[in-house]
Tab-separated table of C-alpha atoms and ligand atoms in Angstrom:
chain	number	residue	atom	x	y	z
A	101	UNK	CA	1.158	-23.374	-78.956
A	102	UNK	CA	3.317	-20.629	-77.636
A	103	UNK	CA	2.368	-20.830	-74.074
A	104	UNK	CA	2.226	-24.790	-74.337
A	105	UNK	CA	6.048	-24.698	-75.265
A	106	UNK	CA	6.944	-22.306	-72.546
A	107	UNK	CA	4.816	-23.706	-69.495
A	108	UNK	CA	7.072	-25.718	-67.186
A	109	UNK	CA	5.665	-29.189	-65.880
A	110	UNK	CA	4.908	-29.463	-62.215
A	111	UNK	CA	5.970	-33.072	-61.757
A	112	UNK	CA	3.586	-35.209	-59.785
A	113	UNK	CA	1.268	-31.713	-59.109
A	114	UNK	CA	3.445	-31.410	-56.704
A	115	UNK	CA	1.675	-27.754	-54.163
A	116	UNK	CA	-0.998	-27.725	-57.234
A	117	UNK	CA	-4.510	-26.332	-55.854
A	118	UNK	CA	-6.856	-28.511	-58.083
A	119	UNK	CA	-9.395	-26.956	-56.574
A	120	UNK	CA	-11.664	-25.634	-53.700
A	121	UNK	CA	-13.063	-27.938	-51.011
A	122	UNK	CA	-14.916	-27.931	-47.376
A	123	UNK	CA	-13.917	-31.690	-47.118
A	124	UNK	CA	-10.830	-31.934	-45.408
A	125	UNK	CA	-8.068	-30.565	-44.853
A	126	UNK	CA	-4.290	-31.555	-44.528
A	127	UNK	CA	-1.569	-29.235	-42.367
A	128	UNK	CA	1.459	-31.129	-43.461
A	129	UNK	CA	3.899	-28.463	-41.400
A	130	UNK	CA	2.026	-28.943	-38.117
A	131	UNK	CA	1.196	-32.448	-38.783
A	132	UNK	CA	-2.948	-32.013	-38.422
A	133	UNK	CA	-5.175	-33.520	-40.711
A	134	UNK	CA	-9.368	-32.239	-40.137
A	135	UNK	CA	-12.082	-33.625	-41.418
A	136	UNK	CA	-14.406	-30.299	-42.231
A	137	UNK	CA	-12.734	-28.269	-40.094
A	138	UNK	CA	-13.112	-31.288	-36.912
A	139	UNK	CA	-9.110	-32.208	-35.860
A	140	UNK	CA	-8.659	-35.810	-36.221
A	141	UNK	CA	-7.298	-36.023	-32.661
A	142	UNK	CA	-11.034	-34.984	-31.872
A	143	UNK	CA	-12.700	-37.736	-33.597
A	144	UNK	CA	-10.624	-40.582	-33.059
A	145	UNK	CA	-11.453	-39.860	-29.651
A	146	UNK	CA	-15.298	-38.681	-29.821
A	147	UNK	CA	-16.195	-40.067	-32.876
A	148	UNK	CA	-17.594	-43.037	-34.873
A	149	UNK	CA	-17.033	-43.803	-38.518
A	150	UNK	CA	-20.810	-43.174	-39.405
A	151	UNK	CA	-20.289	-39.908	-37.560
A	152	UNK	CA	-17.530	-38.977	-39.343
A	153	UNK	CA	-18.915	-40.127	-43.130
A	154	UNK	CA	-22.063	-37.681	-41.862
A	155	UNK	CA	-19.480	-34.787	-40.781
A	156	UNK	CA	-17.669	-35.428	-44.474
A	157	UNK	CA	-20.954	-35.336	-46.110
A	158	UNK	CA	-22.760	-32.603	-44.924
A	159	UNK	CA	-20.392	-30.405	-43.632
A	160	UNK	CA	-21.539	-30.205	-39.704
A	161	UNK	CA	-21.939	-33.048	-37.011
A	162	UNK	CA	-25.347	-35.212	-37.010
A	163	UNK	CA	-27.914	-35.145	-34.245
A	164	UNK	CA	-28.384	-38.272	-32.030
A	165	UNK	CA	-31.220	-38.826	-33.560
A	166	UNK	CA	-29.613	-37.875	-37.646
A	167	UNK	CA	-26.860	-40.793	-36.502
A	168	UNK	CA	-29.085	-43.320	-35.136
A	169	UNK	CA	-31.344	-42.965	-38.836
A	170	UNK	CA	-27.812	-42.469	-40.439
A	171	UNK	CA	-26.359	-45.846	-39.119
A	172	UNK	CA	-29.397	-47.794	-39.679
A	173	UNK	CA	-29.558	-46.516	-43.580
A	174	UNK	CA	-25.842	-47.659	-43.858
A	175	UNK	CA	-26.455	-50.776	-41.884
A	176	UNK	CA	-29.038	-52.046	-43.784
A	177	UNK	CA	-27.664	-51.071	-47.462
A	178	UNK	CA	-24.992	-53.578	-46.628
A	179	UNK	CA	-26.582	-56.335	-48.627
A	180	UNK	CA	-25.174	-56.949	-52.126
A	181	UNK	CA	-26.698	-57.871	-55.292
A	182	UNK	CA	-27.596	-61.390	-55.789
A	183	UNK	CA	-25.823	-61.632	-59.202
A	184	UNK	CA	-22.819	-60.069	-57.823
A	185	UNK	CA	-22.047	-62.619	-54.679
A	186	UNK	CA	-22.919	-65.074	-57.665
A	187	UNK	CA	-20.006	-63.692	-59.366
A	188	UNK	CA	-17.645	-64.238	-56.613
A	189	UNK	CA	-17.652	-68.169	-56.899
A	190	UNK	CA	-16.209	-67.621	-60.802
A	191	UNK	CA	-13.449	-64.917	-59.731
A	192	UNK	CA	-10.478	-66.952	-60.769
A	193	UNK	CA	-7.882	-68.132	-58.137
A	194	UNK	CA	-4.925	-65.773	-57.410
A	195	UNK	CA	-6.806	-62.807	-58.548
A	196	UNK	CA	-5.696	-59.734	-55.795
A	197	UNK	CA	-8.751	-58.328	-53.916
A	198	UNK	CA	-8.554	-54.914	-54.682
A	199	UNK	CA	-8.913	-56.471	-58.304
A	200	UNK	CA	-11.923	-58.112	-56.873
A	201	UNK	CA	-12.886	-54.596	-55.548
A	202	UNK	CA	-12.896	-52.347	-58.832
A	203	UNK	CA	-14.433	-54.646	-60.753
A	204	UNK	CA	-17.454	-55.469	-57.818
A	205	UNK	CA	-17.636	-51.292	-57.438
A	206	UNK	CA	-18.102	-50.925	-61.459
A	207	UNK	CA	-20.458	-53.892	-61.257
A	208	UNK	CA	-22.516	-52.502	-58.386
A	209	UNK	CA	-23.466	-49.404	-61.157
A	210	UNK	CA	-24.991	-52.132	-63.260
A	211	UNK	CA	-27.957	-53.111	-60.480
A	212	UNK	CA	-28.732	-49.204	-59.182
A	213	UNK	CA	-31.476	-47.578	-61.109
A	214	UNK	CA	-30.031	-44.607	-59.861
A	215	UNK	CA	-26.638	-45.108	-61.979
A	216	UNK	CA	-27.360	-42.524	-64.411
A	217	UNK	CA	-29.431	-39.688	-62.095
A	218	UNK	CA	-26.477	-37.511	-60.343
A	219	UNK	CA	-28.514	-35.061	-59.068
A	220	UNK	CA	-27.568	-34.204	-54.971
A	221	UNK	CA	-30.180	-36.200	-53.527
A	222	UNK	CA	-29.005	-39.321	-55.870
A	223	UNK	CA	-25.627	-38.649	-55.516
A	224	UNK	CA	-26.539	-39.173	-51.412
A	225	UNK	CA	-28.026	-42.343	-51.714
A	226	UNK	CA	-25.537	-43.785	-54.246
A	227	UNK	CA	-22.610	-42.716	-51.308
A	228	UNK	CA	-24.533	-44.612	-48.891
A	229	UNK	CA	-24.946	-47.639	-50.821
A	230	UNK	CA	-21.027	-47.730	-51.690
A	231	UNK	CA	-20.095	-47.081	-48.257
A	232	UNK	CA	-22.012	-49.921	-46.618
A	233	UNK	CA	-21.248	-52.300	-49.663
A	234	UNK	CA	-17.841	-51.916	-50.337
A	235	UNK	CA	-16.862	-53.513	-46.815
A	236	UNK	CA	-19.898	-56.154	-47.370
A	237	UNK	CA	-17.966	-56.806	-50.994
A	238	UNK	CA	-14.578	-56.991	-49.362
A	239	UNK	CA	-16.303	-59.174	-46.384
A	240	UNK	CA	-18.535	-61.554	-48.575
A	241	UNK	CA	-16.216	-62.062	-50.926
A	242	UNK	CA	-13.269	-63.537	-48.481
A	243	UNK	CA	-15.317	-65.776	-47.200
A	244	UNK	CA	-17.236	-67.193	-50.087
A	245	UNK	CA	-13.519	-67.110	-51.974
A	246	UNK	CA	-12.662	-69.557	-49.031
A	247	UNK	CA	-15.621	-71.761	-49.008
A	248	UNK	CA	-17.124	-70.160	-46.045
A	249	UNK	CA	-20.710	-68.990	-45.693
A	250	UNK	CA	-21.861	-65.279	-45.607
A	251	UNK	CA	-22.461	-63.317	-42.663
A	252	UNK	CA	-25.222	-61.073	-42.601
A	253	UNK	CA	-24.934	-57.216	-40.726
A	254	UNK	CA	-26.078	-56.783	-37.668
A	255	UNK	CA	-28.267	-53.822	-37.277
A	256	UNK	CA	-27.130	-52.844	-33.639
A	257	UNK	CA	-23.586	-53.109	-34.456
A	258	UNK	CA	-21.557	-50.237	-36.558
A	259	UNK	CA	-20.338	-50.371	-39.787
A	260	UNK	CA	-16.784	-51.144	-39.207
A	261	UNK	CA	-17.363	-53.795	-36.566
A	262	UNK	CA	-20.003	-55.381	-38.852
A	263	UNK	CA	-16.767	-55.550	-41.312
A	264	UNK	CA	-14.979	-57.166	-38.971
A	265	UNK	CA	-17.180	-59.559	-37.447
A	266	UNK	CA	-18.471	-60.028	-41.558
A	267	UNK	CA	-14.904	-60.964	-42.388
A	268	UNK	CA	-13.909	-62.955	-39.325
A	269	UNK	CA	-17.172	-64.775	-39.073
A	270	UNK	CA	-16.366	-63.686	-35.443
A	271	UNK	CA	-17.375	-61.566	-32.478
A	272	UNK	CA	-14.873	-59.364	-31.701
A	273	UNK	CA	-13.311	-58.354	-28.252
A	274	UNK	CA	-13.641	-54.891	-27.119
A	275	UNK	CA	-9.984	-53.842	-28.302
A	276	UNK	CA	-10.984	-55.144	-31.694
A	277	UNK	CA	-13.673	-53.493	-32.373
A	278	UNK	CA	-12.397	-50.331	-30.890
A	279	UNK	CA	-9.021	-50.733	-33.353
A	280	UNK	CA	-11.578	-51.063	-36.263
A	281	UNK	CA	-13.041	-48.045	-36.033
A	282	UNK	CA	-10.070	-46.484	-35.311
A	283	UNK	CA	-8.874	-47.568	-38.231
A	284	UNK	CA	-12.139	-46.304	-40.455
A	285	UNK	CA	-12.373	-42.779	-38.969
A	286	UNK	CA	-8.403	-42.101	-39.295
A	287	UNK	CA	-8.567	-43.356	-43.179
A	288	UNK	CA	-11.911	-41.291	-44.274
A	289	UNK	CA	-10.632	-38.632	-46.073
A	290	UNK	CA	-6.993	-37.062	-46.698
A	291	UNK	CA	-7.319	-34.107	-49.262
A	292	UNK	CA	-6.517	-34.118	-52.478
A	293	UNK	CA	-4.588	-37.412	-52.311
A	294	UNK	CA	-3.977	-39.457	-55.842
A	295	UNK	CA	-7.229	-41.481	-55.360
A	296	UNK	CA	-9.828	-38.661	-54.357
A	297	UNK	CA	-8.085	-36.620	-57.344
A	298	UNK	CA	-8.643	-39.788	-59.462
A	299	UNK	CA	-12.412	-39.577	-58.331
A	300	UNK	CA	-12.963	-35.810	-58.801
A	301	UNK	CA	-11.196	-35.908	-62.365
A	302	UNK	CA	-14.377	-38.678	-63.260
A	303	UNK	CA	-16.568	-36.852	-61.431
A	304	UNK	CA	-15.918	-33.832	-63.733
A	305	UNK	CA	-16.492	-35.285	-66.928
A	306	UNK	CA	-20.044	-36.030	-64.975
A	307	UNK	CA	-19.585	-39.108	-64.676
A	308	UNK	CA	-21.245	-41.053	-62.682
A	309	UNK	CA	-20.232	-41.770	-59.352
A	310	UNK	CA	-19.336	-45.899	-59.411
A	311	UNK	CA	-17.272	-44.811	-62.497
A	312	UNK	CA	-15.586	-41.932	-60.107
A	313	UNK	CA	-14.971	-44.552	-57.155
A	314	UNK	CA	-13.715	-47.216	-59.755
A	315	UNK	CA	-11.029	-44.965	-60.460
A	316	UNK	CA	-10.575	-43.855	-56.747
A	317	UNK	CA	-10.069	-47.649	-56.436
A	318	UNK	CA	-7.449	-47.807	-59.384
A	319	UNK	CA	-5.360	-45.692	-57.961
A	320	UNK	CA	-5.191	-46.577	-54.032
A	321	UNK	CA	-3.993	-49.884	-55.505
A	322	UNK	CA	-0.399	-48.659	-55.936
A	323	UNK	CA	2.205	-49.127	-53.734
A	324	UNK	CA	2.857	-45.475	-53.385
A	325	UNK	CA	-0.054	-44.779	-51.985
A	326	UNK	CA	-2.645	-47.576	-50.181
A	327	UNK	CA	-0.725	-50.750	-51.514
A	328	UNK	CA	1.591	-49.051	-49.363
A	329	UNK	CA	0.181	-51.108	-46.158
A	330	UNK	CA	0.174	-54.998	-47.611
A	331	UNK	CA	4.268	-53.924	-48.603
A	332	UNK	CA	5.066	-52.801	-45.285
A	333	UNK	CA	3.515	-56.371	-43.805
A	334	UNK	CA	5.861	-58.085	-46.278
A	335	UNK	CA	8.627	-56.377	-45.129
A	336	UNK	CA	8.053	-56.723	-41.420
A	337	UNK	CA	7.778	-60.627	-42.328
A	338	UNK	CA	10.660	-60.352	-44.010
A	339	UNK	CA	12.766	-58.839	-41.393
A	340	UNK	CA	11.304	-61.763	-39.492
A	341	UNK	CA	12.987	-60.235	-35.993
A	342	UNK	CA	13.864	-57.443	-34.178
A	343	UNK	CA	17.439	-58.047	-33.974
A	344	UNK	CA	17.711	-58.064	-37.725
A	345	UNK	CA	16.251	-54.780	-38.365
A	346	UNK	CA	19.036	-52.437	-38.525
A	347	UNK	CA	21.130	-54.423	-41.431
A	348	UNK	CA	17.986	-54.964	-43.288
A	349	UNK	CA	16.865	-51.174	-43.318
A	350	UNK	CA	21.047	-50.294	-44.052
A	351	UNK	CA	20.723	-53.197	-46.539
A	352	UNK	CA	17.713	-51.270	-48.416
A	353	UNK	CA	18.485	-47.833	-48.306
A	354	UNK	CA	21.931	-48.534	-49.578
A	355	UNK	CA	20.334	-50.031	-52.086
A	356	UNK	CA	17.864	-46.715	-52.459
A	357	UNK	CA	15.055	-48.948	-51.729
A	358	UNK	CA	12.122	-46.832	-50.615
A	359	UNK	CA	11.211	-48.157	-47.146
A	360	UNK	CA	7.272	-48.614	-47.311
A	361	UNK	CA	4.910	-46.816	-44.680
A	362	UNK	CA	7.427	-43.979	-44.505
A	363	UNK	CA	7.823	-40.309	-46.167
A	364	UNK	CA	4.537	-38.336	-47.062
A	365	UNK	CA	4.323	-35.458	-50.180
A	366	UNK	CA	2.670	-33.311	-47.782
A	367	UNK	CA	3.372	-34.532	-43.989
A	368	UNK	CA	6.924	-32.542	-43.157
A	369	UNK	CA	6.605	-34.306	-39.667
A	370	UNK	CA	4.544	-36.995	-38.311
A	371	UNK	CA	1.759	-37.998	-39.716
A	372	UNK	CA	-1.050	-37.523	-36.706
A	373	UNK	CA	-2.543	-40.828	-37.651
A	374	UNK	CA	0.362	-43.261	-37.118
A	375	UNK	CA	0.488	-41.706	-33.715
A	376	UNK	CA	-3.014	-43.112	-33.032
A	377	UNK	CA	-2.296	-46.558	-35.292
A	378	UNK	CA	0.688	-46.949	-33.165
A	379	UNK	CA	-1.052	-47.046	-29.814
A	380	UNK	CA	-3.488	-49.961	-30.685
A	381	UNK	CA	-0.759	-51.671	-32.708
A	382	UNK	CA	1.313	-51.835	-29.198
A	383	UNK	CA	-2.001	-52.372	-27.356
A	384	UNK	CA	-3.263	-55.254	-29.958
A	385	UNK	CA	0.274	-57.021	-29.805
A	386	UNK	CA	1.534	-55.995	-25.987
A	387	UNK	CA	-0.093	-59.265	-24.921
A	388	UNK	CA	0.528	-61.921	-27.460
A	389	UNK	CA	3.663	-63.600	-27.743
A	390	UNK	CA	3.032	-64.259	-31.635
A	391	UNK	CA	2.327	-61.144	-32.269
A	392	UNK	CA	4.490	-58.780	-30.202
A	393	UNK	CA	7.863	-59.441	-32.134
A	394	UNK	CA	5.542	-57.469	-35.167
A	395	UNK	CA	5.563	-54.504	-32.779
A	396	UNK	CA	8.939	-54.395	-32.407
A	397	UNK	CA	10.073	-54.577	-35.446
A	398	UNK	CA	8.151	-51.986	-36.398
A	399	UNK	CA	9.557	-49.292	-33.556
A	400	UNK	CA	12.964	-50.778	-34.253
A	401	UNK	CA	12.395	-49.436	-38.538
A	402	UNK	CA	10.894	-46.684	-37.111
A	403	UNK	CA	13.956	-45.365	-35.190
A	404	UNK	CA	16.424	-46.623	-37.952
A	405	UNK	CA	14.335	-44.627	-40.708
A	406	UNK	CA	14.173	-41.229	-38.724
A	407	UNK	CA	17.762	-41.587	-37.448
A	408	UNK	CA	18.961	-42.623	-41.082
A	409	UNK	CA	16.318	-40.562	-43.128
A	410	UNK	CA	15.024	-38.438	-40.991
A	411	UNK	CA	11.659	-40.116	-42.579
A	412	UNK	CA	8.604	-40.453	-39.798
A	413	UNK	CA	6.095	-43.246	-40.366
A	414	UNK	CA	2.798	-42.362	-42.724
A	415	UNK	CA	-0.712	-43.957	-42.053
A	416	UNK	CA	0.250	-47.523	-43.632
A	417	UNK	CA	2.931	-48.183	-41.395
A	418	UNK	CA	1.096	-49.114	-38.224
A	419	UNK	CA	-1.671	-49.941	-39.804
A	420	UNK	CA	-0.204	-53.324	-41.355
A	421	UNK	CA	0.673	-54.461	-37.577
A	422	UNK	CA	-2.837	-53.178	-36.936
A	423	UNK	CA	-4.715	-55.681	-39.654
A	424	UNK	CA	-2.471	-58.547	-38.692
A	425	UNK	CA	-3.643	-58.430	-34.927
A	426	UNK	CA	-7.061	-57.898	-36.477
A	427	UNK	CA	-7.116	-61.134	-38.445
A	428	UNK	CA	-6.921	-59.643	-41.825
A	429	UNK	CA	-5.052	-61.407	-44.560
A	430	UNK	CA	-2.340	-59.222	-45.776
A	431	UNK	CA	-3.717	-59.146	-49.350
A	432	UNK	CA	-6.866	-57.390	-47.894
A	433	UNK	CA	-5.174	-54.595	-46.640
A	434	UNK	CA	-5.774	-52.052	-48.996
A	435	UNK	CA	-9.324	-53.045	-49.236
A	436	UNK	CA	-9.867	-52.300	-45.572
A	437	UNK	CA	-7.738	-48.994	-46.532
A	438	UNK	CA	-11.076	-48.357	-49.617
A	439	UNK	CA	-13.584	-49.407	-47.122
A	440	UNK	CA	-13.248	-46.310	-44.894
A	441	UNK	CA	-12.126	-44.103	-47.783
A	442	UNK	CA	-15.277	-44.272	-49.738
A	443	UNK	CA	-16.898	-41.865	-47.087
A	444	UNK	CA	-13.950	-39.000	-48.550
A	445	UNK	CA	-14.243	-39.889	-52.276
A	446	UNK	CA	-18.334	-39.994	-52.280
A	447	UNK	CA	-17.948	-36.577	-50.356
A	448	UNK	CA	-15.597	-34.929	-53.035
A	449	UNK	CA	-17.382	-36.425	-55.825
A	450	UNK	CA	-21.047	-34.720	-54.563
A	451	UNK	CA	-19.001	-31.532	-54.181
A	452	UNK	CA	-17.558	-31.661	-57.365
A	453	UNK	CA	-20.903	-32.118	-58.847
A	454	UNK	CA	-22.184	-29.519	-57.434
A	455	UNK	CA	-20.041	-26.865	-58.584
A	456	UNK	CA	-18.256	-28.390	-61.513
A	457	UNK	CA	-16.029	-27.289	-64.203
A	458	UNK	CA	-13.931	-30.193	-66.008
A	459	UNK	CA	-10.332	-31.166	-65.090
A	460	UNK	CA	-8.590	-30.909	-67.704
A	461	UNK	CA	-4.676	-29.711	-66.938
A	462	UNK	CA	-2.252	-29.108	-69.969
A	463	UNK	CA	0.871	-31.045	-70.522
A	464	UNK	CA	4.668	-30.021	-72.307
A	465	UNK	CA	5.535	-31.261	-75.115
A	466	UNK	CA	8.530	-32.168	-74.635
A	467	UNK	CA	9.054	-33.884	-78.353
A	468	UNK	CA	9.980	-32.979	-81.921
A	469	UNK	CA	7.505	-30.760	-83.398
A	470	UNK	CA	6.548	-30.632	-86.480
A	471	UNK	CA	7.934	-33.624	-88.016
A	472	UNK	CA	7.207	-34.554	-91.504
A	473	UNK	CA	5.632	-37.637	-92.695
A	474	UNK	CA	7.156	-40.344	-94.380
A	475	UNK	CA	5.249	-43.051	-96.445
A	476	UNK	CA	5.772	-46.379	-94.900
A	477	UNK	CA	7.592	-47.663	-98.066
A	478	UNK	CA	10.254	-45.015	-97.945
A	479	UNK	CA	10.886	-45.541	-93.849
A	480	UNK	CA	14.203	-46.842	-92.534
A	481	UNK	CA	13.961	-49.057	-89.070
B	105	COA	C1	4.678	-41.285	-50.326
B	105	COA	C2	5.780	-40.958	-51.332
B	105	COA	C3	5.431	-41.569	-52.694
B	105	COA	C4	5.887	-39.453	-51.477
B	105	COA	O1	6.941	-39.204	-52.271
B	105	COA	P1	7.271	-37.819	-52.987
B	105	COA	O2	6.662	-36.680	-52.288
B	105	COA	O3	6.920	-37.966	-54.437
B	105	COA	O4	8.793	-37.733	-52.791
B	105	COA	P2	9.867	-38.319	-53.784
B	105	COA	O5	9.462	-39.639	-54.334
B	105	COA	O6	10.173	-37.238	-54.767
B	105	COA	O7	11.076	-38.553	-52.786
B	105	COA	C5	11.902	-37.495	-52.288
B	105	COA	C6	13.179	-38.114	-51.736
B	105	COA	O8	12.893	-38.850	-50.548
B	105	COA	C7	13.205	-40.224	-50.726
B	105	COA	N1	12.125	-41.011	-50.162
B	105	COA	C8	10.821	-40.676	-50.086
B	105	COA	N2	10.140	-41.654	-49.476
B	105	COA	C9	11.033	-42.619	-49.186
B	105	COA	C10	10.924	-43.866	-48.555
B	105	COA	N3	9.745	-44.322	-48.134
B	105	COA	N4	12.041	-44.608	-48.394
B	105	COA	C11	13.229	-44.167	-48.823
B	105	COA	N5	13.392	-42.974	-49.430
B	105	COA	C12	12.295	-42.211	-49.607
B	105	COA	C13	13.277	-40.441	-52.228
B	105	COA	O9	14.108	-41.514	-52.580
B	105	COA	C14	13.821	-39.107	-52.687
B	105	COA	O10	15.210	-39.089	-52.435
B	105	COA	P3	16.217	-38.410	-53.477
B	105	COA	O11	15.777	-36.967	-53.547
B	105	COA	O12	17.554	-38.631	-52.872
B	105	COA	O13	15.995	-39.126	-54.774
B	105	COA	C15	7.124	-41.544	-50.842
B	105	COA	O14	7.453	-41.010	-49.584
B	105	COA	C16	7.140	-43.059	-50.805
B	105	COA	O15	7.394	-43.694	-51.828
B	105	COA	N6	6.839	-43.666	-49.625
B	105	COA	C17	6.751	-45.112	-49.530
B	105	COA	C18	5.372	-45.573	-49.989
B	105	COA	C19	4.314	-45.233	-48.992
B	105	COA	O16	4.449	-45.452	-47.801
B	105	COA	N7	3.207	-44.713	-49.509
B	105	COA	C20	2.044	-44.369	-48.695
B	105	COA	C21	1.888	-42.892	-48.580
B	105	COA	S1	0.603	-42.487	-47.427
């Protein structure tokens, strides 16, 4: 009671270790993010998604051979539950997809006999069932939301391009499926961020691990952290062209609007992954008269911000201009965001498992204590 009254809230955990992990790993004052020790430069250049979910997973690359078994494991969990692409026909209208998402995640639980089992080798296959069915979910359920038919995986193709192509009902071009799993390996894992510290909280009650990923889902949904990307599309649309940018950015930060796709709790510089997001945004929309205006409004807010702000673009900046080239509606964009971060929260949940001890921080009271009780007769309003 003492110590409760003296302790001094950390607000929004800001520098809080939560804990230990061989995940990833975040240098927000040199602007490097690695994924088990790999620098993101690396494999955004070398590396696949599967290759990096393996990496996040087990701590060391695969073989050729341990990513050829890998991919065809993920490829082939991507089919869903009957009952569940039932279920899509009666979502109501209007409903937001990442909605859609939690609720298809929890409902996966309900059809894996393995729900209840989180030992290590469960734990493994439940990750590689919600990695290859959360972008089947987000992929099915478009379509059969719009009246169009399903699109099954193709086993030669990877997992994000299956997305794609699952989505689109489309074959992509080269630069589209190259932007695509761009866009999965740079979103795979980013430390202790507020969704994988959603997931590892469930995970350390022992939960199981759709619960954990439900609430890894819950909490990407907010515009301070993956909603971030669908805002940021809004606002480029909103802007409408390049030569309005400057009084629209003035308008909003006089107005201490926070500009969306910019600042970062742990980025004091650029965050190494709009650097990559940028290229194929420019390279996506270079050639396309619809589509390059979204370009440049984007560098234009980019040089307003860090002149203004001195604010540098985060992950969902170029990543909106990204989705739009890609054919994704902008309501979907923090589902594509999920898609590629299962791979980090199934990762931290199987490590928390495996050396747990529950979360459970302290708060300050910051009330009147003690108070005496009145009966309800004798209460004034
Ligand atoms: C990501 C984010 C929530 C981190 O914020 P944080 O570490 O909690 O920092 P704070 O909210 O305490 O903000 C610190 C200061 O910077 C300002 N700031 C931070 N991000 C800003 C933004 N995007 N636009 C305008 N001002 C911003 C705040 O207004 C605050 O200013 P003040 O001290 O004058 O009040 C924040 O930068 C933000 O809201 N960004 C926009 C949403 C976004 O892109 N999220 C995705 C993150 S990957």
């Amino acid at each position: 009671m003492e110590a409760e009254g003296r302790a001094r809230a950390i607000r929004g955990l800001e520098d809080v270790i939560a804990a230990e992990t061989r995940v990833g790993y975040v240098d927000g004052v040199n602007g490097k993010l690695y994924y088990a020790g790999y620098e993101i430069g690396d494999l955004a250049k070398h590396a696949g998604f599967e290759e990096c979910v393996f990496l996040l997973w087990n701590d060391r690359l695969p073989t050729k051979r341990e990513l050829a078994a890998f991919r065809d494991e993920l490829i082939s969990e991507m089919v869903l539950p009957r009952p569940l692409v039932q279920w899509f026909k009666r979502v109501p209208r209007g409903v937001h997809p990442m909605v859609m998402l939690r609720s298809a995640v929890s409902d996966l639980a309900l059809y894996d006999k393995e729900t209840e089992d989180n030992s290590m080798e469960a734990n493994r296959r439940k990750a590689a069932r919600i990695v290859a069915k959360v972008p089947a979910i987000i992929a099915g359920f478009y379509r059969i939301y719009n009246g169009k038919g399903l699109v099954p995986p193709d086993p030669k193709k990877s997992l994000a391009v299956n997305f794609l192509r699952m989505f689109t009902g489309r074959e992509p071009d080269k630069m589209s499926r190259e932007a695509m799993e761009l866009m999965f390996v740079l979103h795979a894992d980013h430390g202790f961020n507020a969704s994988t510290f959603a997931a590892r909280v469930t995970a350390s009650t022992l939960a199981d691990m759709y619960a954990a990923v439900t609430a890894a889902i819950g909490a990407l949904k907010g515009p301070l952290h993956g909603g971030a990307n669908q805002r940021v599309m809004e606002m480029l649309e909103g802007i409408g062209s390049p030569e309005d940018v400057d009084d629209y950015i003035d308008g909003m930060l006089a107005r201490k609007e926070r500009i969306m796709g910019f600042g970062h709790r742990v980025y004091k510089v650029e965050d190494p992954r709009a650097r990559y997001l940028r290229r194929y945004a420019e390279s996506l929309c270079g050639s396309d008269a619809a589509l390059h205006p979204y370009y440049e409004i984007s560098r234009r807010i980019e040089q307003r911000v860090k002149k203004a702000k001195g604010m540098y673009p985060n992950v969902d900046f170029y990543s909106a201009t990204v989705q739009h080239a890609l054919g994704i509606p902008v309501e979907y964009y923090t589902t594509v965001f999920a898609a590629s971060r299962t791979a980090g929260w199934t990762a931290h949940v199987m490590e928390q498992h495996a050396d747990n001890r529950l979360m459970r921080p302290r708060s300050q009271f910051v009330g009147k204590i003690p108070r005496r009780y009145v009966p309800i007769e004798k209460r004034k309003k």
